[in-house]
Short mmCIF file of C-alpha atoms in Angstrom, two decimals:
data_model
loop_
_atom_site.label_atom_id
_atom_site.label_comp_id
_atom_site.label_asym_id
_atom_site.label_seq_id
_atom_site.Cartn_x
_atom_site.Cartn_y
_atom_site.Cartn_z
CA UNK A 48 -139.97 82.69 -89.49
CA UNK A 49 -137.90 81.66 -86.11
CA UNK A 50 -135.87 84.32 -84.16
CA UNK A 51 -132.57 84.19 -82.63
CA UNK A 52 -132.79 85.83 -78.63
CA UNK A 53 -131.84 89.19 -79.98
CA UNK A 54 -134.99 89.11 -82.05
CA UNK A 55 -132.84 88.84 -84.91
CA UNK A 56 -135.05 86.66 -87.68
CA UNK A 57 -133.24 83.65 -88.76
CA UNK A 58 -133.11 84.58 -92.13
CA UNK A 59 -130.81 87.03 -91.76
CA UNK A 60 -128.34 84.36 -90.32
CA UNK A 61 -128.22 82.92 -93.40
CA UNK A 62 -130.46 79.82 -92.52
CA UNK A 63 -131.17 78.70 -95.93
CA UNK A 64 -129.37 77.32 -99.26
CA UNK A 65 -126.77 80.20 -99.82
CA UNK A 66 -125.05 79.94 -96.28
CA UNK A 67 -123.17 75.87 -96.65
CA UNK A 68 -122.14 76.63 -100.02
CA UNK A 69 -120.37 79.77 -99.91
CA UNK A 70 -118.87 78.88 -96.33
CA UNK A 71 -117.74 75.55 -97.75
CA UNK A 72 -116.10 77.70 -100.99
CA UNK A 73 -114.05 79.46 -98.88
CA UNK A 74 -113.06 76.61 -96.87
CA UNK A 75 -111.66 75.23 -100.20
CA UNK A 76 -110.17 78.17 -101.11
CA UNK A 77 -108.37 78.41 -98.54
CA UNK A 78 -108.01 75.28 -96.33
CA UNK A 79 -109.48 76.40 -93.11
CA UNK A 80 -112.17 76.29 -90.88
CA UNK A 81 -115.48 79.13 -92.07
CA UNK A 82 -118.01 79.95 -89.10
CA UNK A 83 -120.48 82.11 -89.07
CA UNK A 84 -121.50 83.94 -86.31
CA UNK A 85 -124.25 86.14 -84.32
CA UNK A 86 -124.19 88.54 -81.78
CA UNK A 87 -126.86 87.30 -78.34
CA UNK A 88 -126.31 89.95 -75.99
CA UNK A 89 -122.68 89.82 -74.44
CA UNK A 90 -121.82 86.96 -76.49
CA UNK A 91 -121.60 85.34 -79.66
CA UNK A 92 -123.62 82.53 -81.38
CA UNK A 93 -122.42 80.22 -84.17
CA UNK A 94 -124.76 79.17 -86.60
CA UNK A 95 -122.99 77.47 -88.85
CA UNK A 96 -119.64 76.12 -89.51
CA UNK A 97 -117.34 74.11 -92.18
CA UNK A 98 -114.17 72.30 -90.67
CA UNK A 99 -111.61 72.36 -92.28
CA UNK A 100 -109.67 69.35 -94.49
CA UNK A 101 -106.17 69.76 -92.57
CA UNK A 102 -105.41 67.22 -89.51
CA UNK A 103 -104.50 70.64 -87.53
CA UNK A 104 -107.01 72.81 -87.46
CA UNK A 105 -109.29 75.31 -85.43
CA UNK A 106 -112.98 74.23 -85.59
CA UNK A 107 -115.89 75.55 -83.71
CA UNK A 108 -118.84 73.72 -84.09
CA UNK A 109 -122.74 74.90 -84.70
CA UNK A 110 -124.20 76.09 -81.27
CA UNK A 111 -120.99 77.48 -79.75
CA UNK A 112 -121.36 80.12 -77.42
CA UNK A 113 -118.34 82.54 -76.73
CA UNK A 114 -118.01 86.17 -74.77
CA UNK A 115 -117.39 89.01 -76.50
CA UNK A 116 -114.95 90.78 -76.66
CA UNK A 117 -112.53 88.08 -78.04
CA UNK A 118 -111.48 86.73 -81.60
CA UNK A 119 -111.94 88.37 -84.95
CA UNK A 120 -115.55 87.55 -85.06
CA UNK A 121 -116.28 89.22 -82.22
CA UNK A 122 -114.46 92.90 -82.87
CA UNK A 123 -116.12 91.95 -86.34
CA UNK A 124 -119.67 92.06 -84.61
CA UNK A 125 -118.94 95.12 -82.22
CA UNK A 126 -118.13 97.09 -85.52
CA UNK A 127 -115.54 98.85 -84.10
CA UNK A 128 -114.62 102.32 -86.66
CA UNK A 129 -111.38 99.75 -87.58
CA UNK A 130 -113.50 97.25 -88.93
CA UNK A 131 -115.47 99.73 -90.58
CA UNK A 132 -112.39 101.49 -91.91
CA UNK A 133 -110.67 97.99 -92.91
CA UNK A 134 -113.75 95.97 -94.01
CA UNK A 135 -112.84 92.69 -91.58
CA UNK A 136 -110.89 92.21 -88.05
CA UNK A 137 -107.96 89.96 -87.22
CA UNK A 138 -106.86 88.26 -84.59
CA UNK A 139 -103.60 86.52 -83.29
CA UNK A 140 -103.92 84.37 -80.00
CA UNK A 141 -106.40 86.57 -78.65
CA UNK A 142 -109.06 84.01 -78.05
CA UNK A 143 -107.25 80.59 -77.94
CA UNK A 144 -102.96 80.40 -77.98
CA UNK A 145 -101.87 79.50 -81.54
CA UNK A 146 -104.96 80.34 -83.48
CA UNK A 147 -105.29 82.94 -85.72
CA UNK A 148 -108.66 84.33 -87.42
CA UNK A 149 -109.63 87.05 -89.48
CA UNK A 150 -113.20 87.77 -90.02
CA UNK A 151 -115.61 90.40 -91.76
CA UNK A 152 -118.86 91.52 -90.78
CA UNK A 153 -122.35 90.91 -92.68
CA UNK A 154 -124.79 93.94 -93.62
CA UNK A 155 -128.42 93.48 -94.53
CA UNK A 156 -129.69 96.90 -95.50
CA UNK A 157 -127.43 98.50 -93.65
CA UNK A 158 -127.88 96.47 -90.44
CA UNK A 159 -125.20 94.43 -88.91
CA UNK A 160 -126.75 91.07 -88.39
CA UNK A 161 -123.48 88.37 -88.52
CA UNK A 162 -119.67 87.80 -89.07
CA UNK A 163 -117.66 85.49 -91.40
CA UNK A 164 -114.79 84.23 -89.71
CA UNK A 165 -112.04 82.08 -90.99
CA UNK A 166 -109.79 80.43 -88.49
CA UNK A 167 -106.79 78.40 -88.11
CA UNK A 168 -103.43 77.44 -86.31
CA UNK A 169 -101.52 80.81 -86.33
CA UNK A 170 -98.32 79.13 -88.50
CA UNK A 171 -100.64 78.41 -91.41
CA UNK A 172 -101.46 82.29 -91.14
CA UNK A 173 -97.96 83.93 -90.57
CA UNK A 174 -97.22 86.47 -89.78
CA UNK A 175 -100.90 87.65 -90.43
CA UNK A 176 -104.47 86.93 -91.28
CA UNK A 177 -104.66 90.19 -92.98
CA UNK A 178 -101.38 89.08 -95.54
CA UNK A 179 -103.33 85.99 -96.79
CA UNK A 180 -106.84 86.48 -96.50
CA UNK A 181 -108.61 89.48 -96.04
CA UNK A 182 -109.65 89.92 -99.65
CA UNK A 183 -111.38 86.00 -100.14
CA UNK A 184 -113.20 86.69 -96.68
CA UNK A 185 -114.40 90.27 -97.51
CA UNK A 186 -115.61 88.70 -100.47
CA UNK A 187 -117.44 85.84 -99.17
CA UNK A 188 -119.13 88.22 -96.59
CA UNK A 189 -120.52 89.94 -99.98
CA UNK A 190 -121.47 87.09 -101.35
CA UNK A 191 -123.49 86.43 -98.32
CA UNK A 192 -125.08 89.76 -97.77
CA UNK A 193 -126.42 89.68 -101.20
CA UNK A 194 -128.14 85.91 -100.73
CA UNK A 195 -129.90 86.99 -97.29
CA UNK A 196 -131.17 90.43 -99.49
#
């Protein structure tokens, strides 16, 4: 079994048959871009990604390396007490003017090991991420904490 730089094994990144399908159901749910992403040291990995259908659109793709602390994902992977508290982080502009993301972090066991972000142009999620979507990602990060079990 491979390891990410953090020592992280692989399979807790959801490498393997559960992590396309559920990221691509929640694209079509809800008609925007699904990454998932890793913490490697001050910064965050993607390691997989499903773009979404709409012309406009915020995509990321696989192998994208960003700093933390910025974006949804990344207060999602620095489980801050509010993302414990809420279940998922949101963002407006924070990262990149006009996008919007909302995200919720992935246990195994206990350990935080990834984040499910969804992301698009902010006026698709007006005024909030958290009024459209926090439920269907929360979900989704379920679904895949029980497939990498």
């Amino acid at each position: 079994m491979g390891r990410l730089p953090d020592g992280l094994p692989l399979r807790h990144v959801g490498v393997g048959r559960a992590q396309p399908p559920i990221l691509t159901e929640l694209t079509d749910r809800t008609g925007e871009s699904a990454q998932l992403w890793v913490r490697r040291g001050e910064h965050r990995l993607c390691v997989a990604s499903v773009e979404s259908p709409a012309e406009l659109r915020a995509f990321l793709p696989v192998g994208t390396l960003l700093p933390l602390p910025l974006g949804s994902a990344a207060h999602a992977l620095m489980d801050s007490a509010d993302v414990r508290a809420q279940g998922w982080a949101e963002t407006i502009g924070e990262r990149a003017t006009g996008v919007a993301s909302i995200s919720a972090p992935i246990r195994v066991h206990g350990e935080l090991v990834a984040a499910l972000c969804l992301s698009g142009p902010l006026s698709r999620f007006a005024p909030h991420p958290s009024t459209l979507h926090p439920t269907t990602v929360v979900a989704a990060a379920h679904q895949l904490e029980t497939a990498m079990r």
